[in-house]
GROMACS .gro file of C-alpha atoms in nm:
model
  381
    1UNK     CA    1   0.000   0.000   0.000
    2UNK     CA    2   0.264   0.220   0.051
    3UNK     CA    3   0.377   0.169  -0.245
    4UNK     CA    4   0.032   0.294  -0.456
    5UNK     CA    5   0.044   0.580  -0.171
    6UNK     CA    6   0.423   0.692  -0.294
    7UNK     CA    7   0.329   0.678  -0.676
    8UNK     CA    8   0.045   0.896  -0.633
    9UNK     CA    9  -0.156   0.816  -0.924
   10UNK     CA   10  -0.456   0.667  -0.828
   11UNK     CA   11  -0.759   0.711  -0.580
   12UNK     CA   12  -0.816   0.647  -0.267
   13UNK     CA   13  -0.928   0.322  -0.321
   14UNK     CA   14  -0.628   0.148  -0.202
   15UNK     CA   15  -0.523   0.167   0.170
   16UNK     CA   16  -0.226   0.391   0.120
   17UNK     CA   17   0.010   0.470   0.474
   18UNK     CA   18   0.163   0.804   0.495
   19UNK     CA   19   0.435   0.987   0.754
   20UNK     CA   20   0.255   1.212   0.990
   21UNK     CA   21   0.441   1.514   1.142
   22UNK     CA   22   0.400   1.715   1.408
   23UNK     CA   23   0.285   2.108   1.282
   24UNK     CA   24   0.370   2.430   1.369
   25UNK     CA   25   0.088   2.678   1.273
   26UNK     CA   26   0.194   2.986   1.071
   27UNK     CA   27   0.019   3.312   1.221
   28UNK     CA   28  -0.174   3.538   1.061
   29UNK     CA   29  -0.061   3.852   1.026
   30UNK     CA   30  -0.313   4.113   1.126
   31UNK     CA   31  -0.132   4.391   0.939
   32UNK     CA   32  -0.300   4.271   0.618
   33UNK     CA   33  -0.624   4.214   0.767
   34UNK     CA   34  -0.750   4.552   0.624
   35UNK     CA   35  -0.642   4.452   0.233
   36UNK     CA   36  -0.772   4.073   0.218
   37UNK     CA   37  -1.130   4.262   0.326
   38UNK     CA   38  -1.118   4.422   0.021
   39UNK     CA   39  -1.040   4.142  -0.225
   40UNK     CA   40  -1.260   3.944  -0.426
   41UNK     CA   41  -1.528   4.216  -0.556
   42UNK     CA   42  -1.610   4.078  -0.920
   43UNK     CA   43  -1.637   3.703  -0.805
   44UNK     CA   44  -1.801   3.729  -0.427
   45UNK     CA   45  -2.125   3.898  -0.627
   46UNK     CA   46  -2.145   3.503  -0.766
   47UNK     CA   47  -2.152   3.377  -0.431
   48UNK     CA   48  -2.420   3.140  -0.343
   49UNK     CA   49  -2.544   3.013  -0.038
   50UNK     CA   50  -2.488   2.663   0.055
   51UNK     CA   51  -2.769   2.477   0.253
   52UNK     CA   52  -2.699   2.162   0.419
   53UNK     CA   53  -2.843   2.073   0.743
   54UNK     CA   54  -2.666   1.874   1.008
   55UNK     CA   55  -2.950   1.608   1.036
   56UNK     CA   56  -2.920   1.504   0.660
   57UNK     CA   57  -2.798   1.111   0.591
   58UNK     CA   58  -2.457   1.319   0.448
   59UNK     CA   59  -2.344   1.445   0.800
   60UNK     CA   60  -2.408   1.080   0.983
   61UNK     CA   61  -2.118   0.896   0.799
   62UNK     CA   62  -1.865   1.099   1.015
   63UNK     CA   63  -2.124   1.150   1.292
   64UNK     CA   64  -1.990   1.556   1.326
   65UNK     CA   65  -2.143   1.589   1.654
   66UNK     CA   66  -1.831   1.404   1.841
   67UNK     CA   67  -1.592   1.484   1.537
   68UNK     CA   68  -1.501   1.734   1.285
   69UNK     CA   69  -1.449   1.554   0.916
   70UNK     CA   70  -1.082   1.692   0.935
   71UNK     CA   71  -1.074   1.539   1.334
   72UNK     CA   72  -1.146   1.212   1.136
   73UNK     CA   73  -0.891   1.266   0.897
   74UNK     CA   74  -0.570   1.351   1.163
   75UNK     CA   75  -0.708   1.081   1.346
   76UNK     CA   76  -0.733   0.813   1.047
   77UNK     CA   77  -0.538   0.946   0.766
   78UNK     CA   78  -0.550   0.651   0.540
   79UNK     CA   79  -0.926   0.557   0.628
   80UNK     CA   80  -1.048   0.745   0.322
   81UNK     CA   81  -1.298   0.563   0.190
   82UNK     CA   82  -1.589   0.731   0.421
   83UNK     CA   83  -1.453   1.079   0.340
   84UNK     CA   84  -1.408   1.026   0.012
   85UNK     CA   85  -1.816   0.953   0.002
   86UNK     CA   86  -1.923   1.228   0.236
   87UNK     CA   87  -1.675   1.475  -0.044
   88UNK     CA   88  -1.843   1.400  -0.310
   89UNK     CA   89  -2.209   1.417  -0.099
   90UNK     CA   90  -2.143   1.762  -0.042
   91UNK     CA   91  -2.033   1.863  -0.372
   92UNK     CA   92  -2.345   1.733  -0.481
   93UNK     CA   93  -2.540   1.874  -0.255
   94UNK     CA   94  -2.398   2.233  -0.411
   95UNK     CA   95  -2.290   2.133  -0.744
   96UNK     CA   96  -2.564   2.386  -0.926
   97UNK     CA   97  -2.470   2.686  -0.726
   98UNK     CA   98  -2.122   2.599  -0.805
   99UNK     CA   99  -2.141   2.547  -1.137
  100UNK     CA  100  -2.335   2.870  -1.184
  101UNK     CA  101  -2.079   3.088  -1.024
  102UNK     CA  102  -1.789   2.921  -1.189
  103UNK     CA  103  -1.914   2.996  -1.526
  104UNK     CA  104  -2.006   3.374  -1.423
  105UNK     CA  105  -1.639   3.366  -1.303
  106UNK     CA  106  -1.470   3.255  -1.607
  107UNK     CA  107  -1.697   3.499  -1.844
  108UNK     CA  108  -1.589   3.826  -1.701
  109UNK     CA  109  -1.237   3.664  -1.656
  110UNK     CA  110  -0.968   3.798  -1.896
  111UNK     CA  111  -0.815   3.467  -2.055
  112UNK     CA  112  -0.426   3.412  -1.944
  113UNK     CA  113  -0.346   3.129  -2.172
  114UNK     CA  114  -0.086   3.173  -2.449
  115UNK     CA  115  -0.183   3.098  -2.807
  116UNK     CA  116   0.161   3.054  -2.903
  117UNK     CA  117   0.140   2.737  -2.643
  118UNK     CA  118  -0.175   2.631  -2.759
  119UNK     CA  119  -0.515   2.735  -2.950
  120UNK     CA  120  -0.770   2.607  -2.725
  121UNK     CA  121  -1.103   2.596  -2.946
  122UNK     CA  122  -0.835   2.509  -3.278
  123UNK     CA  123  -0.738   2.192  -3.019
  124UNK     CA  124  -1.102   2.058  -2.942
  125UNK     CA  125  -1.167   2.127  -3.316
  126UNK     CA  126  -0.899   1.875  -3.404
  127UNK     CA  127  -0.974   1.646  -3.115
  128UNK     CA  128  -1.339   1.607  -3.221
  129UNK     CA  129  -1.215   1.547  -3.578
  130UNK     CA  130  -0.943   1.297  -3.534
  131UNK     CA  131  -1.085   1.136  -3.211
  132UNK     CA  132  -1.435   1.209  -3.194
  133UNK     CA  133  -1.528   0.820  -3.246
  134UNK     CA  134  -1.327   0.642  -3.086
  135UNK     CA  135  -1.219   0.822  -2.740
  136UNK     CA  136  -1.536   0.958  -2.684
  137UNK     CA  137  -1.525   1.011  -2.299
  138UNK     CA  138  -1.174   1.122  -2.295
  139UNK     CA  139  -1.305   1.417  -2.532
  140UNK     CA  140  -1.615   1.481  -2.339
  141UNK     CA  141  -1.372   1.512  -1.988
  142UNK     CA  142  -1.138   1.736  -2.184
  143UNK     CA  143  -1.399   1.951  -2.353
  144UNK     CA  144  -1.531   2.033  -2.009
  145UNK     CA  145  -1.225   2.143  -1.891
  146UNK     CA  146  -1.050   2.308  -2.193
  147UNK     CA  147  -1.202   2.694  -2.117
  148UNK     CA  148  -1.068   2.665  -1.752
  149UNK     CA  149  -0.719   2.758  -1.643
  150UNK     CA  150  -0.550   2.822  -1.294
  151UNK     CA  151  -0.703   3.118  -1.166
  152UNK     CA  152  -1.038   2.939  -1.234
  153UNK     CA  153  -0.979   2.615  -1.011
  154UNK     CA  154  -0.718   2.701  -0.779
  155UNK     CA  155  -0.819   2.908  -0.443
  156UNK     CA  156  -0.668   3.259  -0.499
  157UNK     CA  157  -0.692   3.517  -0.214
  158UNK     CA  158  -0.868   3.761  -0.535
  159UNK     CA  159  -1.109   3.430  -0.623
  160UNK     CA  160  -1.224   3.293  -0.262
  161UNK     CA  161  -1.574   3.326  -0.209
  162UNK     CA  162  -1.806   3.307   0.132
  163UNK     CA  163  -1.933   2.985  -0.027
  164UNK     CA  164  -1.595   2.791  -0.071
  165UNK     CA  165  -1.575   2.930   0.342
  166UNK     CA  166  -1.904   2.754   0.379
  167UNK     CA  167  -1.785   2.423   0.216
  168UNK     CA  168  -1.505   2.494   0.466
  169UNK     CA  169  -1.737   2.530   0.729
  170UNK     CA  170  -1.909   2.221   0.678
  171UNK     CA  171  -1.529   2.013   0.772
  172UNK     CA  172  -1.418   2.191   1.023
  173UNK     CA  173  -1.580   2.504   1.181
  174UNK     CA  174  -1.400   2.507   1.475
  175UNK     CA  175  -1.233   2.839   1.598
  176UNK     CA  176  -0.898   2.830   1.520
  177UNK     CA  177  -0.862   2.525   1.264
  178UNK     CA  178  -0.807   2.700   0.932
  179UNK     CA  179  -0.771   3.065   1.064
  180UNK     CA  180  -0.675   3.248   1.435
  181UNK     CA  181  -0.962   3.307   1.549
  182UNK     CA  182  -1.352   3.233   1.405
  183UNK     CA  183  -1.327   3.119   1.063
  184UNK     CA  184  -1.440   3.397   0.824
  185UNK     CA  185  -1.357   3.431   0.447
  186UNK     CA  186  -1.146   3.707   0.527
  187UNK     CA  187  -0.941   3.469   0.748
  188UNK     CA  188  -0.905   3.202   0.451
  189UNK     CA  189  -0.781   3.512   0.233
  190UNK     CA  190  -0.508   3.576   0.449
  191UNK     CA  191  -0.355   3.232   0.387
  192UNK     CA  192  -0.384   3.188   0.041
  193UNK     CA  193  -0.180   3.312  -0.266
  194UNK     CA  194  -0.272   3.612  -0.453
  195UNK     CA  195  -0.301   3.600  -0.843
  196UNK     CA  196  -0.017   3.848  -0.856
  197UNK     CA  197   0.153   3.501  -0.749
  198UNK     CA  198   0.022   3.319  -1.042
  199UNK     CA  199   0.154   3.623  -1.279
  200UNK     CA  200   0.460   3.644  -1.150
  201UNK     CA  201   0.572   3.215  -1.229
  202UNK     CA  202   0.396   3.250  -1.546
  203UNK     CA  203   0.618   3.570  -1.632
  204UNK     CA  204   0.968   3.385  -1.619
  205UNK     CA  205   0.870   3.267  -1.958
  206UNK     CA  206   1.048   2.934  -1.961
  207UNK     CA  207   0.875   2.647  -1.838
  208UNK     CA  208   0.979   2.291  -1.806
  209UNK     CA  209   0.721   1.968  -1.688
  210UNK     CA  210   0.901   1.724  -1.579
  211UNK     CA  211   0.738   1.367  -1.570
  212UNK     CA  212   0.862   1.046  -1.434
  213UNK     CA  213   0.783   0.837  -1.781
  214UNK     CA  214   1.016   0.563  -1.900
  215UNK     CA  215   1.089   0.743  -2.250
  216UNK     CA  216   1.344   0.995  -2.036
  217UNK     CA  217   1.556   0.687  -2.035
  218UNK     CA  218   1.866   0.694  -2.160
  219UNK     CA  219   1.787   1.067  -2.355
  220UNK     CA  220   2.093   1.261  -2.092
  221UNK     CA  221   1.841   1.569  -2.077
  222UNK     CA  222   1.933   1.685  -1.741
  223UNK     CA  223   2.147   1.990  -1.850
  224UNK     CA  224   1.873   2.091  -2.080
  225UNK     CA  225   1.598   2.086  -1.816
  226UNK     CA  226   1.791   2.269  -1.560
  227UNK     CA  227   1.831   2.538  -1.865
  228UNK     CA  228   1.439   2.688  -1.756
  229UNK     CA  229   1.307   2.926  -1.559
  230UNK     CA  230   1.129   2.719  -1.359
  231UNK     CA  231   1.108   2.300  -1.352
  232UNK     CA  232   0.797   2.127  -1.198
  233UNK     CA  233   0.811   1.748  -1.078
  234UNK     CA  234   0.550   1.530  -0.927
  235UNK     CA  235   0.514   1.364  -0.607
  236UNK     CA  236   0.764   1.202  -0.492
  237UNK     CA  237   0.964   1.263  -0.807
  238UNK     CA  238   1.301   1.110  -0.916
  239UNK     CA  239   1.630   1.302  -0.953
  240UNK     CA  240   1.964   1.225  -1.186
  241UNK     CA  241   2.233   1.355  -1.322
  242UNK     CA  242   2.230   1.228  -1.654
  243UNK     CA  243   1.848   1.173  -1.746
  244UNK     CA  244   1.615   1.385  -1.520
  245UNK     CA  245   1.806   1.667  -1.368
  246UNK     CA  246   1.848   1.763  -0.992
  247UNK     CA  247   1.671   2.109  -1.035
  248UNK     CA  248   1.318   2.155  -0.932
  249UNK     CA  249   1.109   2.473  -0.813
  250UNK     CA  250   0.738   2.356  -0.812
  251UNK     CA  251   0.622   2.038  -0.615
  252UNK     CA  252   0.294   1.864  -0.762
  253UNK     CA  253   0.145   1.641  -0.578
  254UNK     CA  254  -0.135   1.490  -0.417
  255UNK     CA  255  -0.290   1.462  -0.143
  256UNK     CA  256  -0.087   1.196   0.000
  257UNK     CA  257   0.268   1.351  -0.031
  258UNK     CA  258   0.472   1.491   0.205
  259UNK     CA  259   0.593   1.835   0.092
  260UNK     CA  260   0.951   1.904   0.001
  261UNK     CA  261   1.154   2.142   0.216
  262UNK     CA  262   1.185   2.508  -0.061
  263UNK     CA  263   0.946   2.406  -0.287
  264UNK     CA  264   0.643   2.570  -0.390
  265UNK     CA  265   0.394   2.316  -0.362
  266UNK     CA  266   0.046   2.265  -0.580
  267UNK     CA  267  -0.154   2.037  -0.503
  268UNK     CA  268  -0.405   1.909  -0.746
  269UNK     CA  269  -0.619   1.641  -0.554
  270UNK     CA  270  -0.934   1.610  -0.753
  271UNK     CA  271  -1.072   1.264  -0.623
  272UNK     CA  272  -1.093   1.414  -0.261
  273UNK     CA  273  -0.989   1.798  -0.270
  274UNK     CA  274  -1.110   1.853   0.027
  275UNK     CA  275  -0.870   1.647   0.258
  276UNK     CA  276  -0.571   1.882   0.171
  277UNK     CA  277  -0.749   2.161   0.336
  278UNK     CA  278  -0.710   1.948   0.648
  279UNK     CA  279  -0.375   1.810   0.596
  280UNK     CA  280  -0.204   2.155   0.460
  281UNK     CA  281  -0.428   2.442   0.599
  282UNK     CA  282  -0.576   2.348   0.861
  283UNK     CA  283  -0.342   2.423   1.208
  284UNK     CA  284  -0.397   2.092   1.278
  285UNK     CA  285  -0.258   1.962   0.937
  286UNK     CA  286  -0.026   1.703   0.949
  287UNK     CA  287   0.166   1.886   0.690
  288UNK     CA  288   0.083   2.232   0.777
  289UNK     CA  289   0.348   2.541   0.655
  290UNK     CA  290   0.593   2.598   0.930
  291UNK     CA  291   0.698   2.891   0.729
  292UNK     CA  292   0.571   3.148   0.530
  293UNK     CA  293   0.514   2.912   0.222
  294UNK     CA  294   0.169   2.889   0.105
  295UNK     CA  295   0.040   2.566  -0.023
  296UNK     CA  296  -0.172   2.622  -0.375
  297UNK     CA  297  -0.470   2.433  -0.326
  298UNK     CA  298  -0.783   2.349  -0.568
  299UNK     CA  299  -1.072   2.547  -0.459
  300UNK     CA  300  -1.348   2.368  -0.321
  301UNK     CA  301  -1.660   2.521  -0.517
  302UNK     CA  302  -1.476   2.489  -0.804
  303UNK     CA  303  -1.436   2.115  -0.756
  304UNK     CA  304  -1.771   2.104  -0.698
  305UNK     CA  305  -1.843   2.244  -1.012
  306UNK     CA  306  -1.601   2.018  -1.220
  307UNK     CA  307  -1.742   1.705  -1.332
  308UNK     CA  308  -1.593   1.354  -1.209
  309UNK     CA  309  -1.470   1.312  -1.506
  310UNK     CA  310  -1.140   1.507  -1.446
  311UNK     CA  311  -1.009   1.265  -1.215
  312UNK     CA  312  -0.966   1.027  -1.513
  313UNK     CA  313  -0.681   1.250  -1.619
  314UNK     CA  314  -0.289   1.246  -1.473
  315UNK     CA  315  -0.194   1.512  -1.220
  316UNK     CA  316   0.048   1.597  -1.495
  317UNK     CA  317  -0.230   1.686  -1.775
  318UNK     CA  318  -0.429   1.855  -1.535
  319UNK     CA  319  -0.063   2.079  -1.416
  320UNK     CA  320  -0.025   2.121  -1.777
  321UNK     CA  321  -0.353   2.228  -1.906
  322UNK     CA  322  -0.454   2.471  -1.594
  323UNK     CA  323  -0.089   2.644  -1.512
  324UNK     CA  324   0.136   2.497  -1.821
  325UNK     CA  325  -0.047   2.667  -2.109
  326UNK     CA  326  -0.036   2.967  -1.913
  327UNK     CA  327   0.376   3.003  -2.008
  328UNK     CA  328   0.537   3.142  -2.326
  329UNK     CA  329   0.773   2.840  -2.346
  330UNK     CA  330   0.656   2.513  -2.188
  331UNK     CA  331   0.862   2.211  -2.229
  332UNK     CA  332   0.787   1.890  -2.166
  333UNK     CA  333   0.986   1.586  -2.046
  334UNK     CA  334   0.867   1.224  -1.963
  335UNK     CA  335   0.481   1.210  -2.108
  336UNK     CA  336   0.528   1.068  -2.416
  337UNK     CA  337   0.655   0.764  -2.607
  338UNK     CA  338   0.682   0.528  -2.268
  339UNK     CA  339   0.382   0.434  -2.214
  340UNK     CA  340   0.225   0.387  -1.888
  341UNK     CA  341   0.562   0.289  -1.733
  342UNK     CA  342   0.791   0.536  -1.485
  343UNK     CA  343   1.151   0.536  -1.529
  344UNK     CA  344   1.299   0.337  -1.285
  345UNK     CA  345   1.602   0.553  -1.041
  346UNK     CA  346   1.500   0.308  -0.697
  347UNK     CA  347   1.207   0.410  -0.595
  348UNK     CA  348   0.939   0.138  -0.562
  349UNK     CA  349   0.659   0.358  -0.727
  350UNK     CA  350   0.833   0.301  -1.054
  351UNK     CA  351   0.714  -0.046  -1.066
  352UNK     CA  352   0.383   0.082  -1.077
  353UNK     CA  353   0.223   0.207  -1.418
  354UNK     CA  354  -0.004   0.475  -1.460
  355UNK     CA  355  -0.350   0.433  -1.411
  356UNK     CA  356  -0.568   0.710  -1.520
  357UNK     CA  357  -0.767   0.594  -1.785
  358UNK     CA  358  -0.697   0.887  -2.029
  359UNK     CA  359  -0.351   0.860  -2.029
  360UNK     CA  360  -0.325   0.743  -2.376
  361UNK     CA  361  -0.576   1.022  -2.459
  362UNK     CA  362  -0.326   1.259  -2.315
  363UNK     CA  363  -0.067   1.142  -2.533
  364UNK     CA  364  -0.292   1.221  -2.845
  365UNK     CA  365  -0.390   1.615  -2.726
  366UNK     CA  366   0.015   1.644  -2.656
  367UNK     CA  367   0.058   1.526  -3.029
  368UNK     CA  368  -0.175   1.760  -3.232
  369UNK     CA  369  -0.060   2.084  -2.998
  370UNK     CA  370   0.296   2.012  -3.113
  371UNK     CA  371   0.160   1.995  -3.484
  372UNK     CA  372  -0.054   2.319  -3.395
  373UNK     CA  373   0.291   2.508  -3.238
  374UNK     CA  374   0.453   2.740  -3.537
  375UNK     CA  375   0.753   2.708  -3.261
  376UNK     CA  376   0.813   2.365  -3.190
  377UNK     CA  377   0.862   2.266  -2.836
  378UNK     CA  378   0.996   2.017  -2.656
  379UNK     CA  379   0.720   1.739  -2.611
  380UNK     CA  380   0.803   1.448  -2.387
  381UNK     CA  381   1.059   1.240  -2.652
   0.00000   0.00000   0.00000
């Protein structure tokens, strides 16, 4: 189990184990207090109010009135398979509201994506064309996600809304769990990154994804990855010399993962996004910021306004798609030609192949955007 846990793929179906640690809560500082209050105007006139009552069958699967959901989580880490059910319960129980303000987000948004990267509506096009017949629920998932980029899913101070506090709310309302004090929206602001954030990675220009896939074997592209801006890696991602490269500045991962000491770390949980908020907000967290890093987490309204779907796609797809396309020079390294197998530098996850079922989808929408690029870029080997 620990194994599945440490490749990071898959759901929570499998038992996985994980390292707990004790946490040292990161203050909020009161200073900023007075600009947080003031973010958010264009998207909190979206917000919705979320309506689920304590006494519906959703609330008895963790019976709340001994324990908080993220109480159950600390407590039972690897015991997912309840939470997982009560997550996607409450997402239900809000998934119109959140799909409504979503879409009212995203059409007064200004679009961030590069064309030079990739055409979005040229790429679906091409997709439905080519593909239309025979991967027709890998098209379906994509469509539904090819309009949306970072600022749309992940929790921004400038995008959190009083409903995403409510979904909050409804884990752990506790004074003091995900703020100092009562937990207010403001609060949440205060410990999130700011889209200025988001501008300022996708502004270095250079870009290079960095997967674990067996076709970096052998290829001695270490020097050339280093030679970016910035260099993302998954999980609990292997390092070389010759092959992969030693550098890395963004940490992807999932919910299971332990965070890496200096990195920025995203995480993109989207079979459970919800247990993140426990494990790296909350004060509680097991793997709560004992510095002034701030974890990038997927928002939880705008989970609940994704279909399920998505989670048939890799973390690295998702990465690319939402934050990738979002650079003037993305590179990519270890996605295609290999398969489903990882490269193999001694970790036991290797042995493990990818299990997403739209990998091999994937491989086809990396394919026609390198045919679409007038500059080619790097894609995978």
């Amino acid at each position: 189990r620990a194994r599945h846990c440490a490749s990071g793929s898959a759901s929570c179906g499998h038992t996985c184990q994980r390292e707990h640690s004790a946490h040292c809560a990161t203050s909020v500082r009161s200073r900023e207090l007075r600009a947080a209050i003031s973010l958010a105007p264009s998207l909190l006139q979206h917000k919705q109010t979320l309506t689920v009552t304590a006494g519906s069958p959703l609330w008895r699967d963790f019976d709340l009135e001994k324990q908080t959901y993220c109480e159950a989580a600390q407590k039972n880490p690897t015991g997912c398979g309840e939470r997982d059910k009560f997550a996607k319960q409450l997402c239900q129980s809000v998934s119109k509201q959140a799909t409504t303000a979503l879409a009212a987000w995203v059409a007064t948004r200004v679009t961030s994506r590069k064309n030079a990267t990739v055409d979005s509506e040229g790429l679906v096009k091409r997709l439905e064309d080519k593909f239309g017949k025979t991967d027709t629920n890998a098209l379906q998932a994509f469509k539904a996600i090819s309009g949306l980029e970072a600022s749309d899913v992940l929790a921004f101070r400038e995008t959190w809304t009083e409903a995403d506090t409510e979904l909050l709310r409804k884990l752990d309302s506790l004074n003091g769990s995900f703020t100092d004090g009562e937990l207010t929206a403001e609060g949440i602001r205060l410990r999130l990154p700011s889209l200025k954030a988001l501008e300022d990675l996708t502004a270095r220009k250079s870009f290079a994804i960095v997967g674990s896939g067996a076709s970096l074997e052998g290829k001695h592209l270490a020097a050339d990855i280093a030679d970016h801006a910035e260099v993302a890696r998954f999980n609990n991602f292997p390092t070389d010399t010759e092959d992969l490269g030693n550098r890395t500045t963004l940490q992807v991962v999932n919910r299971w993962i332990k965070p890496t000491d200096g990195l920025q770390i995203i995480d993109l949980e989207m079979s459970n996004s919800f247990d993140p908020y426990c494990f790296r907000l909350s004060h509680q967290g097991a793997w709560a910021a004992r510095d002034d890093s701030i974890p990038w987490l997927v928002r939880p309204s705008a989970r609940c306004a994704l279909a399920e779907s998505i989670a048939g796609f890799t973390r690295g797809f998702i990465f690319y798609w939402l934050v990738g396309t979002l650079f003037e020079e993305v590179d990519m390294y270890g996605f295609v030609g290999g398969g489903k197998d990882h490269i193999k530098r001694g970790q036991t996850s290797a042995d493990r192949p990818v299990q997403e079922p739209f990998v091999e989808f994937e491989h086809k929408v990396y394919r026609e955007i390198r045919e679409m690029q007038a500059t080619k870029r790097v894609l995978a080997f």
